[in-house]
């Protein structure tokens, strides 16, 4: 069906490097412990690329500047955190941000207010299909910056 995953095994770090290399307009750093360089995940590559592209587009749209992807592996679980230094997301908006057509408040957006409000709901749907989760936190104590963390099962050691 429409929601069927096409699972394949691939190297996590290589996948992230290839994905970010295609984004010439962005300053993106990938932080990962060297021991996970050769770790595989079994996931739907196309959907996972969409998840990360949407999160990186979001960081670009709201924050600009440098974005960091932090990669962690615990047992069979992958945690990807996309960290930006934008204006942040109001606490009261954080719980609804993954709903369809939800959009951040005007004050938190750089540039024009384009966007359908579907990007983060698609992120949530794709992650849920994998049996994972996604959450958002403010990166800094003053509420600025955002950390979107995607947690996925399927790591193969």
Tab-separated table of N, CA and C in Angstrom:
chain	number	residue	atom	x	y	z
A	1	UNK	N	0.816	-1.203	0.000
A	1	UNK	CA	0.000	0.000	0.000
A	1	UNK	C	0.851	1.256	0.000
A	2	UNK	N	0.180	2.366	0.119
A	2	UNK	CA	0.826	3.682	0.100
A	2	UNK	C	1.832	3.816	1.235
A	3	UNK	N	1.499	3.218	2.395
A	3	UNK	CA	2.361	3.374	3.559
A	3	UNK	C	3.373	2.253	3.746
A	4	UNK	N	3.532	1.398	2.730
A	4	UNK	CA	4.505	0.316	2.847
A	4	UNK	C	5.918	0.892	2.799
A	5	UNK	N	6.770	0.378	3.666
A	5	UNK	CA	8.167	0.795	3.659
A	5	UNK	C	8.950	-0.087	2.697
A	6	UNK	N	9.902	0.500	1.994
A	6	UNK	CA	10.836	-0.253	1.169
A	6	UNK	C	12.150	-0.281	1.938
A	7	UNK	N	12.344	-1.341	2.708
A	7	UNK	CA	13.503	-1.408	3.598
A	7	UNK	C	14.753	-1.851	2.855
A	8	UNK	N	15.845	-1.190	3.163
A	8	UNK	CA	17.155	-1.613	2.669
A	8	UNK	C	18.181	-1.284	3.736
A	9	UNK	N	19.312	-1.965	3.654
A	9	UNK	CA	20.389	-1.727	4.621
A	9	UNK	C	21.402	-0.778	4.008
A	10	UNK	N	21.802	0.224	4.795
A	10	UNK	CA	22.801	1.172	4.301
A	10	UNK	C	23.574	1.770	5.471
A	11	UNK	N	24.755	2.315	5.139
A	11	UNK	CA	25.613	2.944	6.149
A	11	UNK	C	25.024	4.295	6.544
A	12	UNK	N	24.812	4.489	7.828
A	12	UNK	CA	24.176	5.706	8.337
A	12	UNK	C	24.984	6.953	7.978
A	13	UNK	N	26.267	6.945	8.335
A	13	UNK	CA	27.098	8.144	8.159
A	13	UNK	C	27.263	8.486	6.678
A	14	UNK	N	27.519	7.469	5.852
A	14	UNK	CA	27.672	7.703	4.409
A	14	UNK	C	26.385	8.307	3.821
A	15	UNK	N	25.242	7.794	4.256
A	15	UNK	CA	23.937	8.303	3.820
A	15	UNK	C	23.791	9.785	4.187
A	16	UNK	N	24.144	10.137	5.418
A	16	UNK	CA	24.036	11.532	5.869
A	16	UNK	C	24.990	12.439	5.104
A	17	UNK	N	26.215	11.958	4.881
A	17	UNK	CA	27.200	12.765	4.147
A	17	UNK	C	26.742	13.014	2.717
A	18	UNK	N	26.215	11.984	2.071
A	18	UNK	CA	25.736	12.127	0.697
A	18	UNK	C	24.559	13.105	0.642
A	19	UNK	N	23.645	12.968	1.592
A	19	UNK	CA	22.463	13.833	1.641
A	19	UNK	C	22.860	15.302	1.840
A	20	UNK	N	23.786	15.553	2.755
A	20	UNK	CA	24.167	16.943	3.035
A	20	UNK	C	25.056	17.521	1.938
A	21	UNK	N	25.834	16.672	1.257
A	21	UNK	CA	26.661	17.151	0.142
A	21	UNK	C	25.806	17.709	-0.988
A	22	UNK	N	24.594	17.181	-1.135
A	22	UNK	CA	23.698	17.639	-2.204
A	22	UNK	C	23.109	19.016	-1.894
A	23	UNK	N	23.288	19.487	-0.673
A	23	UNK	CA	22.702	20.755	-0.253
A	23	UNK	C	23.800	21.817	-0.244
A	24	UNK	N	24.145	22.319	-1.410
A	24	UNK	CA	25.281	23.238	-1.532
A	24	UNK	C	25.049	24.563	-0.812
A	25	UNK	N	23.799	24.908	-0.551
A	25	UNK	CA	23.502	26.217	0.031
A	25	UNK	C	23.660	26.247	1.542
A	26	UNK	N	23.908	25.104	2.166
A	26	UNK	CA	23.874	25.057	3.622
A	26	UNK	C	25.227	24.756	4.243
A	27	UNK	N	25.400	25.311	5.439
A	27	UNK	CA	26.558	24.991	6.254
A	27	UNK	C	26.099	23.944	7.268
A	28	UNK	N	26.364	22.673	6.970
A	28	UNK	CA	25.879	21.583	7.818
A	28	UNK	C	27.062	20.763	8.308
A	29	UNK	N	27.156	20.591	9.609
A	29	UNK	CA	28.194	19.751	10.192
A	29	UNK	C	27.556	18.485	10.739
A	30	UNK	N	28.201	17.347	10.492
A	30	UNK	CA	27.716	16.075	11.020
A	30	UNK	C	28.678	15.641	12.119
A	31	UNK	N	28.152	15.517	13.341
A	31	UNK	CA	28.960	15.070	14.480
A	31	UNK	C	28.599	13.633	14.811
A	32	UNK	N	29.603	12.755	14.802
A	32	UNK	CA	29.337	11.358	15.152
A	32	UNK	C	30.594	10.751	15.748
A	33	UNK	N	30.426	9.823	16.707
A	33	UNK	CA	31.591	9.114	17.232
A	33	UNK	C	32.162	8.207	16.146
A	34	UNK	N	33.474	8.136	16.042
A	34	UNK	CA	34.109	7.411	14.937
A	34	UNK	C	33.685	5.947	14.870
A	35	UNK	N	33.321	5.365	16.015
A	35	UNK	CA	32.971	3.937	15.998
A	35	UNK	C	31.659	3.639	15.270
A	36	UNK	N	30.881	4.665	14.923
A	36	UNK	CA	29.640	4.365	14.192
A	36	UNK	C	29.780	4.564	12.687
A	37	UNK	N	30.985	4.859	12.235
A	37	UNK	CA	31.222	5.079	10.807
A	37	UNK	C	30.766	3.885	9.962
A	38	UNK	N	30.908	2.674	10.491
A	38	UNK	CA	30.590	1.473	9.710
A	38	UNK	C	29.286	0.805	10.141
A	39	UNK	N	28.435	1.535	10.845
A	39	UNK	CA	27.176	0.949	11.318
A	39	UNK	C	26.078	1.128	10.280
A	40	UNK	N	25.320	0.054	10.087
A	40	UNK	CA	24.216	0.039	9.123
A	40	UNK	C	22.889	0.262	9.831
A	41	UNK	N	21.925	0.740	9.068
A	41	UNK	CA	20.544	0.774	9.535
A	41	UNK	C	19.689	0.141	8.448
A	42	UNK	N	18.620	-0.510	8.869
A	42	UNK	CA	17.648	-1.033	7.915
A	42	UNK	C	16.450	-0.096	7.973
A	43	UNK	N	16.233	0.631	6.879
A	43	UNK	CA	15.175	1.642	6.844
A	43	UNK	C	14.790	1.902	5.394
A	44	UNK	N	13.757	2.694	5.220
A	44	UNK	CA	13.335	3.139	3.895
A	44	UNK	C	14.159	4.387	3.572
A	45	UNK	N	15.136	4.213	2.708
A	45	UNK	CA	16.099	5.276	2.409
A	45	UNK	C	15.424	6.532	1.860
A	46	UNK	N	14.464	6.340	0.967
A	46	UNK	CA	13.782	7.481	0.348
A	46	UNK	C	13.007	8.283	1.396
A	47	UNK	N	12.296	7.571	2.264
A	47	UNK	CA	11.523	8.267	3.302
A	47	UNK	C	12.434	8.934	4.326
A	48	UNK	N	13.527	8.267	4.671
A	48	UNK	CA	14.453	8.853	5.638
A	48	UNK	C	15.122	10.099	5.052
A	49	UNK	N	15.439	10.050	3.757
A	49	UNK	CA	16.003	11.235	3.091
A	49	UNK	C	14.995	12.380	3.135
A	50	UNK	N	13.724	12.068	2.944
A	50	UNK	CA	12.664	13.084	2.991
A	50	UNK	C	12.557	13.699	4.383
A	51	UNK	N	12.620	12.850	5.409
A	51	UNK	CA	12.572	13.309	6.803
A	51	UNK	C	13.682	14.322	7.055
A	52	UNK	N	14.905	13.935	6.703
A	52	UNK	CA	16.050	14.810	6.972
A	52	UNK	C	16.017	16.061	6.113
A	53	UNK	N	15.627	15.929	4.852
A	53	UNK	CA	15.524	17.109	3.984
A	53	UNK	C	14.512	18.099	4.538
A	54	UNK	N	13.357	17.599	4.991
A	54	UNK	CA	12.341	18.488	5.556
A	54	UNK	C	12.853	19.190	6.809
A	55	UNK	N	13.561	18.453	7.669
A	55	UNK	CA	14.088	19.065	8.894
A	55	UNK	C	15.182	20.087	8.573
A	56	UNK	N	16.032	19.776	7.591
A	56	UNK	CA	17.085	20.722	7.201
A	56	UNK	C	16.490	21.940	6.496
A	57	UNK	N	15.463	21.730	5.658
A	57	UNK	CA	14.773	22.861	5.021
A	57	UNK	C	14.178	23.774	6.085
A	58	UNK	N	13.585	23.152	7.091
A	58	UNK	CA	12.978	23.899	8.190
A	58	UNK	C	14.024	24.744	8.916
A	59	UNK	N	15.172	24.121	9.211
A	59	UNK	CA	16.247	24.846	9.893
A	59	UNK	C	16.701	26.027	9.041
A	60	UNK	N	16.799	25.808	7.737
A	60	UNK	CA	17.217	26.865	6.823
A	60	UNK	C	16.184	27.988	6.787
A	61	UNK	N	14.916	27.605	6.724
A	61	UNK	CA	13.812	28.563	6.601
A	61	UNK	C	13.683	29.436	7.844
A	62	UNK	N	13.828	28.826	9.010
A	62	UNK	CA	13.613	29.554	10.255
A	62	UNK	C	14.892	30.121	10.845
A	63	UNK	N	16.024	29.464	10.600
A	63	UNK	CA	17.243	29.844	11.304
A	63	UNK	C	18.309	30.439	10.403
A	64	UNK	N	18.541	29.823	9.240
A	64	UNK	CA	19.695	30.222	8.452
A	64	UNK	C	20.956	29.818	9.196
A	65	UNK	N	22.107	30.185	8.669
A	65	UNK	CA	23.349	29.892	9.381
A	65	UNK	C	23.647	28.406	9.460
A	66	UNK	N	24.539	28.060	10.369
A	66	UNK	CA	25.016	26.684	10.478
A	66	UNK	C	23.998	25.791	11.172
A	67	UNK	N	23.930	24.567	10.704
A	67	UNK	CA	23.080	23.542	11.307
A	67	UNK	C	23.974	22.355	11.619
A	68	UNK	N	23.706	21.705	12.739
A	68	UNK	CA	24.504	20.545	13.135
A	68	UNK	C	23.606	19.315	13.181
A	69	UNK	N	24.105	18.203	12.669
A	69	UNK	CA	23.419	16.920	12.809
A	69	UNK	C	24.262	16.083	13.765
A	70	UNK	N	23.675	15.737	14.898
A	70	UNK	CA	24.367	14.915	15.884
A	70	UNK	C	23.848	13.488	15.752
A	71	UNK	N	24.756	12.535	15.608
A	71	UNK	CA	24.381	11.137	15.391
A	71	UNK	C	24.798	10.315	16.606
A	72	UNK	N	23.842	9.572	17.162
A	72	UNK	CA	24.146	8.686	18.287
A	72	UNK	C	23.506	7.333	18.026
A	73	UNK	N	24.183	6.274	18.467
A	73	UNK	CA	23.636	4.925	18.352
A	73	UNK	C	23.694	4.283	19.726
A	74	UNK	N	22.545	3.769	20.167
A	74	UNK	CA	22.476	3.005	21.419
A	74	UNK	C	21.789	1.689	21.108
A	75	UNK	N	22.481	0.590	21.352
A	75	UNK	CA	21.980	-0.734	20.988
A	75	UNK	C	21.484	-0.726	19.546
A	76	UNK	N	20.183	-0.984	19.327
A	76	UNK	CA	19.693	-1.044	17.936
A	76	UNK	C	18.955	0.233	17.546
A	77	UNK	N	19.197	1.318	18.272
A	77	UNK	CA	18.461	2.567	18.044
A	77	UNK	C	19.381	3.687	17.564
A	78	UNK	N	18.908	4.388	16.538
A	78	UNK	CA	19.620	5.545	15.988
A	78	UNK	C	18.924	6.816	16.460
A	79	UNK	N	19.726	7.783	16.934
A	79	UNK	CA	19.194	9.104	17.290
A	79	UNK	C	19.888	10.147	16.428
A	80	UNK	N	19.090	10.869	15.655
A	80	UNK	CA	19.605	11.963	14.831
A	80	UNK	C	19.026	13.255	15.380
A	81	UNK	N	19.886	14.170	15.783
A	81	UNK	CA	19.423	15.468	16.274
A	81	UNK	C	19.863	16.550	15.303
A	82	UNK	N	18.899	17.327	14.816
A	82	UNK	CA	19.174	18.450	13.921
A	82	UNK	C	19.093	19.702	14.783
A	83	UNK	N	20.221	20.390	14.924
A	83	UNK	CA	20.340	21.499	15.873
A	83	UNK	C	20.620	22.789	15.115
A	84	UNK	N	19.795	23.810	15.362
A	84	UNK	CA	20.018	25.109	14.724
A	84	UNK	C	20.032	26.214	15.774
A	85	UNK	N	20.447	27.397	15.355
A	85	UNK	CA	20.516	28.544	16.262
A	85	UNK	C	19.517	29.625	15.894
A	86	UNK	N	18.379	29.211	15.370
A	86	UNK	CA	17.335	30.168	15.006
A	86	UNK	C	16.631	30.732	16.228
A	87	UNK	N	15.512	31.413	15.999
A	87	UNK	CA	14.792	32.050	17.098
A	87	UNK	C	14.100	31.058	18.031
A	88	UNK	N	14.033	29.788	17.630
A	88	UNK	CA	13.398	28.791	18.486
A	88	UNK	C	11.909	28.687	18.221
A	89	UNK	N	11.284	27.753	18.891
A	89	UNK	CA	9.850	27.498	18.744
A	89	UNK	C	9.227	27.686	20.114
A	90	UNK	N	8.201	28.509	20.172
A	90	UNK	CA	7.546	28.754	21.457
A	90	UNK	C	7.090	27.441	22.066
A	91	UNK	N	7.272	27.342	23.385
A	91	UNK	CA	6.917	26.107	24.091
A	91	UNK	C	5.479	25.675	23.795
A	92	UNK	N	4.568	26.654	23.741
A	92	UNK	CA	3.156	26.308	23.510
A	92	UNK	C	2.912	25.813	22.084
A	93	UNK	N	3.843	26.074	21.169
A	93	UNK	CA	3.708	25.586	19.787
A	93	UNK	C	4.392	24.235	19.586
A	94	UNK	N	5.280	23.866	20.508
A	94	UNK	CA	6.081	22.655	20.310
A	94	UNK	C	5.231	21.391	20.234
A	95	UNK	N	4.138	21.333	20.993
A	95	UNK	CA	3.334	20.103	21.008
A	95	UNK	C	2.520	19.924	19.730
A	96	UNK	N	2.193	21.022	19.043
A	96	UNK	CA	1.334	20.910	17.852
A	96	UNK	C	2.109	21.022	16.543
A	97	UNK	N	3.414	21.176	16.628
A	97	UNK	CA	4.197	21.492	15.430
A	97	UNK	C	4.216	20.358	14.400
A	98	UNK	N	3.939	19.121	14.839
A	98	UNK	CA	3.957	17.986	13.909
A	98	UNK	C	2.580	17.686	13.318
A	99	UNK	N	1.578	18.514	13.638
A	99	UNK	CA	0.240	18.322	13.071
A	99	UNK	C	0.197	18.930	11.678
A	100	UNK	N	-0.686	18.380	10.824
A	100	UNK	CA	-0.828	18.906	9.464
A	100	UNK	C	-1.197	20.379	9.499
A	101	UNK	N	-0.589	21.142	8.621
A	101	UNK	CA	-0.840	22.571	8.412
A	101	UNK	C	-0.403	23.453	9.581
A	102	UNK	N	0.258	22.887	10.574
A	102	UNK	CA	0.797	23.718	11.655
A	102	UNK	C	2.003	24.464	11.107
A	103	UNK	N	2.115	25.735	11.443
A	103	UNK	CA	3.270	26.529	11.018
A	103	UNK	C	3.730	27.363	12.185
A	104	UNK	N	5.025	27.602	12.248
A	104	UNK	CA	5.569	28.428	13.317
A	104	UNK	C	5.032	29.842	13.222
A	105	UNK	N	5.054	30.550	14.323
A	105	UNK	CA	4.541	31.918	14.328
A	105	UNK	C	5.392	32.807	13.435
A	106	UNK	N	4.774	33.854	12.910
A	106	UNK	CA	5.444	34.747	11.953
A	106	UNK	C	6.760	35.284	12.503
A	107	UNK	N	6.793	35.603	13.775
A	107	UNK	CA	7.986	36.206	14.356
A	107	UNK	C	9.195	35.303	14.344
A	108	UNK	N	8.954	34.001	14.206
A	108	UNK	CA	10.086	33.083	14.268
A	108	UNK	C	10.629	32.722	12.890
A	109	UNK	N	9.999	33.236	11.829
A	109	UNK	CA	10.400	32.850	10.476
A	109	UNK	C	11.271	33.918	9.828
A	110	UNK	N	12.309	33.489	9.128
A	110	UNK	CA	13.112	34.417	8.337
A	110	UNK	C	12.499	34.484	6.957
A	111	UNK	N	12.633	35.608	6.313
A	111	UNK	CA	12.231	35.693	4.908
A	111	UNK	C	10.737	35.556	4.722
A	112	UNK	N	10.341	35.134	3.525
A	112	UNK	CA	8.921	35.076	3.190
A	112	UNK	C	8.241	33.932	3.924
A	113	UNK	N	6.963	34.056	4.111
A	113	UNK	CA	6.195	33.055	4.843
A	113	UNK	C	5.709	31.929	3.967
A	114	UNK	N	6.547	31.419	3.080
A	114	UNK	CA	6.114	30.318	2.226
A	114	UNK	C	6.165	29.019	3.009
A	115	UNK	N	5.478	28.032	2.505
A	115	UNK	CA	5.454	26.729	3.162
A	115	UNK	C	4.016	26.322	3.397
A	116	UNK	N	3.779	25.022	3.284
A	116	UNK	CA	2.406	24.530	3.374
A	116	UNK	C	2.017	24.147	4.787
A	117	UNK	N	3.006	24.005	5.668
A	117	UNK	CA	2.698	23.491	6.989
A	117	UNK	C	2.584	21.971	6.991
A	118	UNK	N	3.035	21.332	5.902
A	118	UNK	CA	2.971	19.866	5.814
A	118	UNK	C	4.306	19.195	6.111
A	119	UNK	N	5.405	19.928	6.019
A	119	UNK	CA	6.737	19.338	6.150
A	119	UNK	C	6.938	18.530	7.416
A	120	UNK	N	6.596	19.118	8.570
A	120	UNK	CA	6.833	18.413	9.826
A	120	UNK	C	5.824	17.301	10.072
A	121	UNK	N	4.609	17.436	9.526
A	121	UNK	CA	3.649	16.334	9.688
A	121	UNK	C	4.113	15.125	8.869
A	122	UNK	N	4.712	15.375	7.697
A	122	UNK	CA	5.281	14.276	6.897
A	122	UNK	C	6.454	13.632	7.626
A	123	UNK	N	7.277	14.462	8.273
A	123	UNK	CA	8.382	13.939	9.079
A	123	UNK	C	7.820	12.960	10.109
A	124	UNK	N	6.803	13.412	10.847
A	124	UNK	CA	6.216	12.577	11.902
A	124	UNK	C	5.627	11.287	11.331
A	125	UNK	N	4.932	11.385	10.192
A	125	UNK	CA	4.321	10.195	9.576
A	125	UNK	C	5.383	9.184	9.147
A	126	UNK	N	6.421	9.656	8.462
A	126	UNK	CA	7.480	8.756	7.980
A	126	UNK	C	8.213	8.099	9.149
A	127	UNK	N	8.484	8.871	10.194
A	127	UNK	CA	9.198	8.330	11.354
A	127	UNK	C	8.332	7.287	12.063
A	128	UNK	N	7.037	7.575	12.197
A	128	UNK	CA	6.113	6.645	12.860
A	128	UNK	C	6.016	5.331	12.083
A	129	UNK	N	6.020	5.406	10.740
A	129	UNK	CA	5.987	4.187	9.920
A	129	UNK	C	7.184	3.282	10.214
A	130	UNK	N	8.309	3.888	10.582
A	130	UNK	CA	9.514	3.131	10.922
A	130	UNK	C	9.472	2.616	12.367
A	131	UNK	N	8.430	2.973	13.114
A	131	UNK	CA	8.370	2.581	14.523
A	131	UNK	C	9.206	3.487	15.399
A	132	UNK	N	9.491	4.687	14.914
A	132	UNK	CA	10.322	5.629	15.650
A	132	UNK	C	9.527	6.786	16.223
A	133	UNK	N	10.251	7.799	16.686
A	133	UNK	CA	9.607	8.981	17.257
A	133	UNK	C	10.391	10.225	16.866
A	134	UNK	N	9.733	11.371	16.969
A	134	UNK	CA	10.392	12.652	16.708
A	134	UNK	C	9.920	13.634	17.766
A	135	UNK	N	10.850	14.441	18.255
A	135	UNK	CA	10.491	15.443	19.261
A	135	UNK	C	11.268	16.720	19.000
A	136	UNK	N	10.778	17.810	19.561
A	136	UNK	CA	11.456	19.095	19.416
A	136	UNK	C	11.674	19.707	20.791
A	137	UNK	N	12.830	20.331	20.948
A	137	UNK	CA	13.174	21.049	22.174
A	137	UNK	C	13.834	22.359	21.783
A	138	UNK	N	13.826	23.316	22.706
A	138	UNK	CA	14.622	24.523	22.501
A	138	UNK	C	16.074	24.163	22.773
A	139	UNK	N	16.968	24.692	21.951
A	139	UNK	CA	18.385	24.347	22.085
A	139	UNK	C	19.037	25.085	23.252
A	140	UNK	N	18.575	26.307	23.506
A	140	UNK	CA	19.240	27.156	24.497
A	140	UNK	C	18.287	27.549	25.618
A	141	UNK	N	18.852	27.888	26.769
A	141	UNK	CA	18.028	28.203	27.938
A	141	UNK	C	17.135	29.418	27.716
A	142	UNK	N	17.524	30.318	26.807
A	142	UNK	CA	16.682	31.495	26.545
A	142	UNK	C	15.568	31.186	25.543
A	143	UNK	N	15.434	29.912	25.148
A	143	UNK	CA	14.362	29.519	24.228
A	143	UNK	C	14.759	29.601	22.766
A	144	UNK	N	15.964	30.094	22.479
A	144	UNK	CA	16.385	30.199	21.080
A	144	UNK	C	16.940	28.861	20.602
A	145	UNK	N	17.002	28.735	19.289
A	145	UNK	CA	17.523	27.503	18.700
A	145	UNK	C	16.540	26.361	18.852
A	146	UNK	N	16.653	25.385	17.982
A	146	UNK	CA	15.776	24.217	18.042
A	146	UNK	C	16.595	22.949	17.878
A	147	UNK	N	16.144	21.908	18.553
A	147	UNK	CA	16.719	20.576	18.381
A	147	UNK	C	15.576	19.643	18.012
A	148	UNK	N	15.610	19.131	16.791
A	148	UNK	CA	14.648	18.117	16.369
A	148	UNK	C	15.364	16.781	16.461
A	149	UNK	N	14.852	15.871	17.274
A	149	UNK	CA	15.491	14.572	17.448
A	149	UNK	C	14.602	13.462	16.906
A	150	UNK	N	15.154	12.724	15.951
A	150	UNK	CA	14.478	11.572	15.354
A	150	UNK	C	15.122	10.322	15.943
A	151	UNK	N	14.302	9.445	16.501
A	151	UNK	CA	14.785	8.188	17.063
A	151	UNK	C	14.196	7.049	16.241
A	152	UNK	N	15.070	6.184	15.735
A	152	UNK	CA	14.634	5.092	14.855
A	152	UNK	C	15.231	3.763	15.300
A	153	UNK	N	14.424	2.697	15.239
A	153	UNK	CA	14.983	1.361	15.441
A	153	UNK	C	15.643	0.905	14.137
A	154	UNK	N	16.258	-0.264	14.150
A	154	UNK	CA	16.746	-0.845	12.899
A	154	UNK	C	18.242	-0.793	12.699
A	155	UNK	N	18.986	-0.370	13.739
A	155	UNK	CA	20.449	-0.348	13.615
A	155	UNK	C	20.963	-1.783	13.602
A	156	UNK	N	21.881	-2.051	12.679
A	156	UNK	CA	22.487	-3.380	12.558
A	156	UNK	C	23.972	-3.228	12.832
A	157	UNK	N	24.460	-3.978	13.803
A	157	UNK	CA	25.882	-3.882	14.150
A	157	UNK	C	26.668	-5.011	13.505
